[in-house]
mmCIF file of C-alpha atoms and ligand atoms in Angstrom:
data_model
loop_
_atom_site.group_PDB
_atom_site.id
_atom_site.type_symbol
_atom_site.label_atom_id
_atom_site.label_comp_id
_atom_site.label_asym_id
_atom_site.label_seq_id
_atom_site.Cartn_x
_atom_site.Cartn_y
_atom_site.Cartn_z
ATOM 1 C CA UNK A 27 0.000 0.000 0.000
ATOM 2 C CA UNK A 28 1.327 3.430 -0.881
ATOM 3 C CA UNK A 29 1.932 5.770 1.988
ATOM 4 C CA UNK A 30 0.327 9.196 2.284
ATOM 5 C CA UNK A 31 1.524 11.944 4.547
ATOM 6 C CA UNK A 32 -0.994 14.692 5.147
ATOM 7 C CA UNK A 33 -0.743 17.624 7.497
ATOM 8 C CA UNK A 34 -2.468 20.738 8.779
ATOM 9 C CA UNK A 35 -1.461 23.541 11.080
ATOM 10 C CA UNK A 36 -3.543 23.488 14.266
ATOM 11 C CA UNK A 37 -5.686 26.603 14.009
ATOM 12 C CA UNK A 38 -8.586 25.382 16.152
ATOM 13 C CA UNK A 39 -12.036 24.330 15.075
ATOM 14 C CA UNK A 40 -12.335 23.521 11.396
ATOM 15 C CA UNK A 41 -14.959 24.803 8.975
ATOM 16 C CA UNK A 42 -16.668 23.547 5.846
ATOM 17 C CA UNK A 43 -13.861 24.936 3.688
ATOM 18 C CA UNK A 44 -11.325 22.690 5.424
ATOM 19 C CA UNK A 45 -13.671 19.777 4.930
ATOM 20 C CA UNK A 46 -14.290 20.323 1.230
ATOM 21 C CA UNK A 47 -10.692 21.319 0.505
ATOM 22 C CA UNK A 48 -8.902 18.582 2.437
ATOM 23 C CA UNK A 49 -10.527 16.526 5.138
ATOM 24 C CA UNK A 50 -13.196 14.920 3.004
ATOM 25 C CA UNK A 51 -10.446 13.699 0.745
ATOM 26 C CA UNK A 52 -8.358 12.370 3.640
ATOM 27 C CA UNK A 53 -11.299 10.312 4.836
ATOM 28 C CA UNK A 54 -11.870 8.880 1.355
ATOM 29 C CA UNK A 55 -8.183 7.965 0.951
ATOM 30 C CA UNK A 56 -8.119 5.888 4.143
ATOM 31 C CA UNK A 57 -9.338 2.801 2.360
ATOM 32 C CA UNK A 58 -6.713 2.564 -0.331
ATOM 33 C CA UNK A 59 -3.599 4.002 1.280
ATOM 34 C CA UNK A 60 -1.636 3.929 4.470
ATOM 35 C CA UNK A 61 -2.131 7.388 5.947
ATOM 36 C CA UNK A 62 -0.121 9.401 8.455
ATOM 37 C CA UNK A 63 -1.813 12.554 9.731
ATOM 38 C CA UNK A 64 0.502 15.209 11.024
ATOM 39 C CA UNK A 65 -0.385 18.134 13.273
ATOM 40 C CA UNK A 66 2.033 20.843 12.185
ATOM 41 C CA UNK A 67 2.467 22.631 15.503
ATOM 42 C CA UNK A 68 6.080 23.673 14.832
ATOM 43 C CA UNK A 69 4.886 25.300 11.607
ATOM 44 C CA UNK A 70 2.563 27.581 13.571
ATOM 45 C CA UNK A 71 5.618 29.170 15.150
ATOM 46 C CA UNK A 72 6.991 30.294 11.795
ATOM 47 C CA UNK A 73 4.469 33.123 11.694
ATOM 48 C CA UNK A 74 3.449 33.544 15.321
ATOM 49 C CA UNK A 75 5.402 33.404 18.547
ATOM 50 C CA UNK A 76 2.390 33.267 20.854
ATOM 51 C CA UNK A 77 1.921 29.661 21.899
ATOM 52 C CA UNK A 78 -1.040 30.232 24.235
ATOM 53 C CA UNK A 79 -3.629 28.553 22.031
ATOM 54 C CA UNK A 80 -1.633 25.818 20.346
ATOM 55 C CA UNK A 81 -2.507 23.001 22.757
ATOM 56 C CA UNK A 82 -6.227 23.802 22.746
ATOM 57 C CA UNK A 83 -6.300 24.409 18.991
ATOM 58 C CA UNK A 84 -4.654 21.046 18.484
ATOM 59 C CA UNK A 85 -7.344 19.252 20.478
ATOM 60 C CA UNK A 86 -10.138 21.080 18.653
ATOM 61 C CA UNK A 87 -8.641 20.216 15.287
ATOM 62 C CA UNK A 88 -8.125 16.568 16.164
ATOM 63 C CA UNK A 89 -11.711 16.310 17.378
ATOM 64 C CA UNK A 90 -12.847 17.643 14.005
ATOM 65 C CA UNK A 91 -10.634 15.140 12.169
ATOM 66 C CA UNK A 92 -12.175 12.318 14.174
ATOM 67 C CA UNK A 93 -15.643 13.819 13.809
ATOM 68 C CA UNK A 94 -15.273 13.896 10.033
ATOM 69 C CA UNK A 95 -14.392 10.218 9.974
ATOM 70 C CA UNK A 96 -10.637 9.806 10.306
ATOM 71 C CA UNK A 97 -10.117 6.399 11.902
ATOM 72 C CA UNK A 98 -7.180 6.621 14.313
ATOM 73 C CA UNK A 99 -6.738 2.839 14.296
ATOM 74 C CA UNK A 100 -6.059 2.915 10.580
ATOM 75 C CA UNK A 101 -4.213 6.212 10.434
ATOM 76 C CA UNK A 102 -1.895 7.487 13.146
ATOM 77 C CA UNK A 103 -2.518 11.094 14.228
ATOM 78 C CA UNK A 104 0.496 12.803 15.796
ATOM 79 C CA UNK A 105 2.009 16.125 16.806
ATOM 80 C CA UNK A 106 5.147 17.090 14.909
ATOM 81 C CA UNK A 107 6.643 18.609 18.071
ATOM 82 C CA UNK A 108 6.474 15.276 19.920
ATOM 83 C CA UNK A 109 8.753 13.557 17.455
ATOM 84 C CA UNK A 110 12.163 15.171 17.634
ATOM 85 C CA UNK A 111 13.308 13.477 14.445
ATOM 86 C CA UNK A 112 11.432 16.222 12.563
ATOM 87 C CA UNK A 113 13.829 18.787 13.969
ATOM 88 C CA UNK A 114 16.869 16.676 13.145
ATOM 89 C CA UNK A 115 15.881 15.964 9.558
ATOM 90 C CA UNK A 116 14.896 19.614 9.082
ATOM 91 C CA UNK A 117 18.411 20.621 10.118
ATOM 92 C CA UNK A 118 20.094 18.129 7.823
ATOM 93 C CA UNK A 119 17.897 18.937 4.823
ATOM 94 C CA UNK A 120 18.494 22.643 5.289
ATOM 95 C CA UNK A 121 22.089 22.052 4.163
ATOM 96 C CA UNK A 122 20.874 20.749 0.815
ATOM 97 C CA UNK A 123 18.965 23.783 -0.445
ATOM 98 C CA UNK A 124 19.984 27.339 -1.190
ATOM 99 C CA UNK A 125 18.555 30.476 0.310
ATOM 100 C CA UNK A 126 17.824 31.729 -3.207
ATOM 101 C CA UNK A 127 15.690 28.670 -3.951
ATOM 102 C CA UNK A 128 13.608 29.281 -0.836
ATOM 103 C CA UNK A 129 13.191 32.953 -1.638
ATOM 104 C CA UNK A 130 11.678 31.955 -4.976
ATOM 105 C CA UNK A 131 8.940 29.943 -3.247
ATOM 106 C CA UNK A 132 5.657 31.444 -4.548
ATOM 107 C CA UNK A 133 3.695 30.546 -1.403
ATOM 108 C CA UNK A 134 6.174 32.491 0.680
ATOM 109 C CA UNK A 135 5.988 35.480 -1.637
ATOM 110 C CA UNK A 136 2.200 35.449 -1.498
ATOM 111 C CA UNK A 137 2.059 35.219 2.266
ATOM 112 C CA UNK A 138 4.654 37.912 2.728
ATOM 113 C CA UNK A 139 2.424 40.136 0.622
ATOM 114 C CA UNK A 140 -0.887 39.123 2.280
ATOM 115 C CA UNK A 141 0.330 39.222 5.854
ATOM 116 C CA UNK A 142 2.505 42.259 5.341
ATOM 117 C CA UNK A 143 5.512 40.541 6.782
ATOM 118 C CA UNK A 144 8.544 42.673 6.190
ATOM 119 C CA UNK A 145 10.999 40.868 8.309
ATOM 120 C CA UNK A 146 10.306 37.190 8.157
ATOM 121 C CA UNK A 147 11.926 34.792 10.579
ATOM 122 C CA UNK A 148 14.785 32.569 9.484
ATOM 123 C CA UNK A 149 12.508 29.639 10.368
ATOM 124 C CA UNK A 150 9.775 30.947 8.110
ATOM 125 C CA UNK A 151 12.078 30.912 5.106
ATOM 126 C CA UNK A 152 12.656 27.268 5.994
ATOM 127 C CA UNK A 153 8.942 26.468 6.197
ATOM 128 C CA UNK A 154 9.010 24.185 3.145
ATOM 129 C CA UNK A 155 12.173 22.477 4.381
ATOM 130 C CA UNK A 156 10.399 21.566 7.612
ATOM 131 C CA UNK A 157 7.427 20.403 5.559
ATOM 132 C CA UNK A 158 9.796 18.305 3.433
ATOM 133 C CA UNK A 159 11.183 16.734 6.593
ATOM 134 C CA UNK A 160 7.588 15.916 7.619
ATOM 135 C CA UNK A 161 6.989 14.111 4.363
ATOM 136 C CA UNK A 162 10.349 12.391 3.936
ATOM 137 C CA UNK A 163 10.592 11.189 7.530
ATOM 138 C CA UNK A 164 7.659 8.862 6.804
ATOM 139 C CA UNK A 165 8.767 8.205 3.234
ATOM 140 C CA UNK A 166 5.440 9.594 2.103
ATOM 141 C CA UNK A 167 4.873 8.931 -1.567
ATOM 142 C CA UNK A 168 1.752 11.022 -1.945
ATOM 143 C CA UNK A 169 0.827 14.278 -0.274
ATOM 144 C CA UNK A 170 -2.788 15.452 -0.556
ATOM 145 C CA UNK A 171 -2.648 19.220 -0.925
ATOM 146 C CA UNK A 172 -4.423 22.109 -2.512
ATOM 147 C CA UNK A 173 -2.743 24.061 -5.303
ATOM 148 C CA UNK A 174 -1.231 26.569 -2.876
ATOM 149 C CA UNK A 175 0.876 23.857 -1.218
ATOM 150 C CA UNK A 176 2.082 22.147 -4.404
ATOM 151 C CA UNK A 177 5.283 24.275 -4.541
ATOM 152 C CA UNK A 178 6.216 22.893 -1.123
ATOM 153 C CA UNK A 179 5.860 19.326 -2.310
ATOM 154 C CA UNK A 180 8.055 20.268 -5.277
ATOM 155 C CA UNK A 181 10.733 21.380 -2.804
ATOM 156 C CA UNK A 182 10.367 18.057 -0.982
ATOM 157 C CA UNK A 183 10.951 16.250 -4.300
ATOM 158 C CA UNK A 184 14.061 18.294 -4.977
ATOM 159 C CA UNK A 185 15.389 17.612 -1.506
ATOM 160 C CA UNK A 186 14.740 13.867 -1.812
ATOM 161 C CA UNK A 187 16.573 13.806 -5.146
ATOM 162 C CA UNK A 188 19.442 15.879 -3.831
ATOM 163 C CA UNK A 189 19.823 13.724 -0.743
ATOM 164 C CA UNK A 190 19.668 10.459 -2.689
ATOM 165 C CA UNK A 191 22.236 11.694 -5.203
ATOM 166 C CA UNK A 192 24.626 12.973 -2.561
ATOM 167 C CA UNK A 193 24.386 10.255 0.083
ATOM 168 C CA UNK A 194 22.670 7.253 -1.495
ATOM 169 C CA UNK A 195 19.051 6.369 -1.952
ATOM 170 C CA UNK A 196 16.963 6.668 1.184
ATOM 171 C CA UNK A 197 13.850 8.566 0.103
ATOM 172 C CA UNK A 198 11.105 8.059 -2.470
ATOM 173 C CA UNK A 199 10.261 11.238 -4.393
ATOM 174 C CA UNK A 200 6.910 12.386 -3.048
ATOM 175 C CA UNK A 201 4.181 13.553 -5.411
ATOM 176 C CA UNK A 202 1.346 15.987 -4.705
ATOM 177 C CA UNK A 203 -2.115 14.496 -4.844
ATOM 178 C CA UNK A 204 -4.117 17.513 -5.791
ATOM 179 C CA UNK A 205 -7.495 17.789 -4.170
ATOM 180 C CA UNK A 206 -10.188 18.518 -6.702
ATOM 181 C CA UNK A 207 -9.955 21.766 -4.930
ATOM 182 C CA UNK A 208 -13.340 23.328 -4.646
ATOM 183 C CA UNK A 209 -12.518 26.443 -2.735
ATOM 184 C CA UNK A 210 -15.639 27.014 -0.758
ATOM 185 C CA UNK A 211 -16.748 30.668 -0.788
ATOM 186 C CA UNK A 212 -17.295 32.382 2.566
ATOM 187 C CA UNK A 213 -20.750 33.496 3.673
ATOM 188 C CA UNK A 214 -19.923 37.131 2.905
ATOM 189 C CA UNK A 215 -19.462 36.214 -0.760
ATOM 190 C CA UNK A 216 -16.199 38.140 -0.831
ATOM 191 C CA UNK A 217 -13.496 35.569 -0.293
ATOM 192 C CA UNK A 218 -12.902 31.958 0.537
ATOM 193 C CA UNK A 219 -14.256 30.584 3.775
ATOM 194 C CA UNK A 220 -12.020 31.512 6.685
ATOM 195 C CA UNK A 221 -12.556 31.578 10.406
ATOM 196 C CA UNK A 222 -10.630 34.799 10.906
ATOM 197 C CA UNK A 223 -12.878 36.586 8.407
ATOM 198 C CA UNK A 224 -15.949 35.436 10.341
ATOM 199 C CA UNK A 225 -17.595 34.014 7.227
ATOM 200 C CA UNK A 226 -17.406 30.322 8.051
ATOM 201 C CA UNK A 227 -19.693 27.480 9.081
ATOM 202 C CA UNK A 228 -17.832 25.333 11.585
ATOM 203 C CA UNK A 229 -18.036 21.558 11.440
ATOM 204 C CA UNK A 230 -19.080 21.684 15.088
ATOM 205 C CA UNK A 231 -21.855 24.282 14.633
ATOM 206 C CA UNK A 232 -25.291 23.285 15.925
ATOM 207 C CA UNK A 233 -28.252 23.417 13.476
ATOM 208 C CA UNK A 234 -29.488 26.731 14.929
ATOM 209 C CA UNK A 235 -26.126 28.368 14.435
ATOM 210 C CA UNK A 236 -25.919 27.043 10.876
ATOM 211 C CA UNK A 237 -29.370 28.471 10.099
ATOM 212 C CA UNK A 238 -28.478 31.814 11.639
ATOM 213 C CA UNK A 239 -25.233 32.068 9.686
ATOM 214 C CA UNK A 240 -26.870 31.129 6.402
ATOM 215 C CA UNK A 241 -29.692 33.556 7.051
ATOM 216 C CA UNK A 242 -27.159 36.370 6.911
ATOM 217 C CA UNK A 243 -25.335 35.000 3.876
ATOM 218 C CA UNK A 244 -24.780 37.186 0.847
ATOM 219 C CA UNK A 245 -26.899 36.290 -2.205
ATOM 220 C CA UNK A 246 -27.509 37.635 -5.682
ATOM 221 C CA UNK A 247 -27.935 41.409 -5.114
ATOM 222 C CA UNK A 248 -30.313 41.634 -8.085
ATOM 223 C CA UNK A 249 -32.766 39.248 -6.451
ATOM 224 C CA UNK A 250 -34.318 41.791 -4.129
ATOM 225 C CA UNK A 251 -37.814 40.375 -3.722
ATOM 226 C CA UNK A 252 -38.794 36.782 -3.285
ATOM 227 C CA UNK A 253 -40.161 36.404 -6.822
ATOM 228 C CA UNK A 254 -37.336 38.178 -8.636
ATOM 229 C CA UNK A 255 -35.367 35.745 -10.816
ATOM 230 C CA UNK A 256 -31.930 34.976 -9.363
ATOM 231 C CA UNK A 257 -28.553 33.811 -10.671
ATOM 232 C CA UNK A 258 -27.554 30.653 -8.813
ATOM 233 C CA UNK A 259 -24.198 30.511 -10.569
ATOM 234 C CA UNK A 260 -23.028 33.594 -8.687
ATOM 235 C CA UNK A 261 -24.689 32.693 -5.390
ATOM 236 C CA UNK A 262 -22.610 31.126 -2.642
ATOM 237 C CA UNK A 263 -25.699 29.555 -1.092
ATOM 238 C CA UNK A 264 -26.230 27.665 -4.314
ATOM 239 C CA UNK A 265 -22.585 26.518 -4.243
ATOM 240 C CA UNK A 266 -23.307 25.073 -0.808
ATOM 241 C CA UNK A 267 -26.390 23.342 -2.186
ATOM 242 C CA UNK A 268 -24.318 21.678 -4.896
ATOM 243 C CA UNK A 269 -21.866 20.362 -2.281
ATOM 244 C CA UNK A 270 -24.235 19.373 0.511
ATOM 245 C CA UNK A 271 -27.616 19.025 -1.146
ATOM 246 C CA UNK A 272 -26.703 17.627 -4.551
ATOM 247 C CA UNK A 273 -29.948 15.721 -5.130
ATOM 248 C CA UNK A 274 -32.123 18.797 -4.660
ATOM 249 C CA UNK A 275 -29.859 21.313 -6.329
ATOM 250 C CA UNK A 276 -31.308 21.125 -9.908
ATOM 251 C CA UNK A 277 -34.704 21.947 -8.447
ATOM 252 C CA UNK A 278 -33.223 24.785 -6.371
ATOM 253 C CA UNK A 279 -31.508 26.190 -9.423
ATOM 254 C CA UNK A 280 -34.700 26.130 -11.479
ATOM 255 C CA UNK A 281 -36.696 27.661 -8.617
ATOM 256 C CA UNK A 282 -34.184 30.470 -8.114
ATOM 257 C CA UNK A 283 -33.966 31.269 -11.822
ATOM 258 C CA UNK A 284 -37.717 31.303 -12.349
ATOM 259 C CA UNK A 285 -38.403 33.297 -9.197
ATOM 260 C CA UNK A 286 -40.621 30.639 -7.639
ATOM 261 C CA UNK A 287 -38.103 30.042 -4.832
ATOM 262 C CA UNK A 288 -37.117 32.891 -2.535
ATOM 263 C CA UNK A 289 -33.792 33.297 -0.763
ATOM 264 C CA UNK A 290 -35.232 32.783 2.705
ATOM 265 C CA UNK A 291 -36.569 29.326 1.836
ATOM 266 C CA UNK A 292 -33.510 28.447 -0.214
ATOM 267 C CA UNK A 293 -31.228 29.316 2.705
ATOM 268 C CA UNK A 294 -33.346 27.352 5.142
ATOM 269 C CA UNK A 295 -33.196 24.257 2.915
ATOM 270 C CA UNK A 296 -29.460 24.679 2.557
ATOM 271 C CA UNK A 297 -29.027 24.970 6.318
ATOM 272 C CA UNK A 298 -31.069 21.826 6.845
ATOM 273 C CA UNK A 299 -28.972 19.872 4.361
ATOM 274 C CA UNK A 300 -25.698 21.028 5.930
ATOM 275 C CA UNK A 301 -26.937 20.316 9.457
ATOM 276 C CA UNK A 302 -27.958 16.826 8.356
ATOM 277 C CA UNK A 303 -24.580 16.186 6.778
ATOM 278 C CA UNK A 304 -22.830 17.333 9.946
ATOM 279 C CA UNK A 305 -25.024 15.470 12.393
ATOM 280 C CA UNK A 306 -22.843 12.336 12.604
ATOM 281 C CA UNK A 307 -19.835 14.672 12.947
ATOM 282 C CA UNK A 308 -21.384 16.341 15.958
ATOM 283 C CA UNK A 309 -22.178 12.986 17.480
ATOM 284 C CA UNK A 310 -18.600 11.730 17.140
ATOM 285 C CA UNK A 311 -17.282 15.035 18.422
ATOM 286 C CA UNK A 312 -19.504 14.768 21.475
ATOM 287 C CA UNK A 313 -18.095 11.297 22.163
ATOM 288 C CA UNK A 314 -14.580 12.752 22.446
ATOM 289 C CA UNK A 315 -15.764 15.905 24.233
ATOM 290 C CA UNK A 316 -17.005 13.615 26.962
ATOM 291 C CA UNK A 317 -13.873 11.452 26.961
ATOM 292 C CA UNK A 318 -10.817 13.726 26.984
ATOM 293 C CA UNK A 319 -8.644 10.809 28.118
ATOM 294 C CA UNK A 320 -9.498 8.859 25.009
ATOM 295 C CA UNK A 321 -8.483 11.822 22.889
ATOM 296 C CA UNK A 322 -5.103 11.867 24.627
ATOM 297 C CA UNK A 323 -4.789 8.143 23.971
ATOM 298 C CA UNK A 324 -5.401 8.718 20.256
ATOM 299 C CA UNK A 325 -2.503 11.177 20.184
ATOM 300 C CA UNK A 326 -0.133 9.117 22.310
ATOM 301 C CA UNK A 327 -0.843 5.979 20.329
ATOM 302 C CA UNK A 328 -0.396 7.819 17.020
ATOM 303 C CA UNK A 329 2.840 9.354 18.242
ATOM 304 C CA UNK A 330 4.211 5.987 19.331
ATOM 305 C CA UNK A 331 3.465 4.512 15.900
ATOM 306 C CA UNK A 332 4.834 7.509 14.024
ATOM 307 C CA UNK A 333 7.987 7.519 16.120
ATOM 308 C CA UNK A 334 8.875 3.964 15.127
ATOM 309 C CA UNK A 335 8.854 4.930 11.449
ATOM 310 C CA UNK A 336 10.650 8.239 12.069
ATOM 311 C CA UNK A 337 13.413 6.601 14.083
ATOM 312 C CA UNK A 338 13.921 3.930 11.473
ATOM 313 C CA UNK A 339 14.283 6.535 8.721
ATOM 314 C CA UNK A 340 16.766 8.544 10.776
ATOM 315 C CA UNK A 341 18.934 5.474 11.336
ATOM 316 C CA UNK A 342 19.147 5.159 7.554
ATOM 317 C CA UNK A 343 19.747 8.889 7.072
ATOM 318 C CA UNK A 344 22.571 9.016 9.610
ATOM 319 C CA UNK A 345 24.167 5.894 8.177
ATOM 320 C CA UNK A 346 23.981 7.269 4.622
ATOM 321 C CA UNK A 347 25.591 10.526 5.743
ATOM 322 C CA UNK A 348 28.310 8.869 7.775
ATOM 323 C CA UNK A 349 26.852 10.194 11.008
ATOM 324 C CA UNK A 350 25.637 6.847 12.251
HETATM 325 N N1 LIG B 27 1.913 23.654 5.183
HETATM 326 C C1 LIG B 27 0.695 22.894 5.341
HETATM 327 C C2 LIG B 27 -0.475 23.856 5.366
HETATM 328 O O1 LIG B 27 -0.352 24.974 5.790
HETATM 329 C C3 LIG B 27 0.707 22.077 6.595
HETATM 330 C C4 LIG B 27 1.754 21.011 6.567
HETATM 331 C C5 LIG B 27 2.843 20.921 7.370
HETATM 332 C C6 LIG B 27 1.775 19.888 5.699
HETATM 333 N N2 LIG B 27 3.545 19.802 7.073
HETATM 334 C C7 LIG B 27 2.951 19.150 6.076
HETATM 335 C C8 LIG B 27 0.952 19.439 4.668
HETATM 336 C C9 LIG B 27 3.278 17.985 5.392
HETATM 337 C C10 LIG B 27 1.295 18.281 4.005
HETATM 338 C C11 LIG B 27 2.465 17.555 4.355
HETATM 339 O O2 LIG B 27 -1.562 23.467 4.989
#
């Protein structure tokens, strides 16, 4: 079975955008691949020094992974910071790449622009090197990512090649497994769904909260009255129907276009469909909310399993480099 390494930074509770863009895919891949799920808590520190929320955000994220259907028996879930081999491989790989190569990284350039970061940390420049260490430590062959992360997987490929050529073959060259990335629009209709922009439906939201959020969602501005014809193709509520209410969405589309369906009813139906989809998620989340010890066991067990693989790889790495 091919091995997949997937990872996310722990930013707290996840929303529908995370689900559609990544998590749904992770769950589907469990059957056909061996999966390792990494919590990138070191990566958080590349852009933020405040560690106050990391532990809690990690637990919230893991609960959402489990809620969405990740099976921790099949797929180890582990914190990067608990497996020191990440730090060691990161150090060694950092010798195999130039500063100029890292400065060309388009994701870095974009984030520097978006976040207005003038003086980035030395560690932030190395972000993709740390990510490469994450992947190569487990000899991940496939990495499920959205388009924005593909340049990082490319760097991991280059590093694997460079290492193998210099010291002898240890690593497979990982490949990105691009998610059929439907970027879910946020409820404000302005940008993609994001918790910090306050335009997101959380996976853990109760039905009432989902209804309330959808009620305030932005729709076609030309559909002012209930019977005005609308344009579903520009409406984010309709996008949500296509993802979470596929069977009904042709009918919704026709109703919106003809003016027989108003936005209030359309939003209510959408909220019901999303709440129904998320109901088993909420149930599984509740299970772990009530059993914090079991959640800790999931992490400790995942970390023990991950560590075995990581240690084995590092024995090979040190031997290849003459450091063994
Ligand atoms: N950089 C990824 C993100 O922000 C998170 C990540 C860290 C990751 N290490 C990884 C993803 C290894 C895939 C593989 O989404």
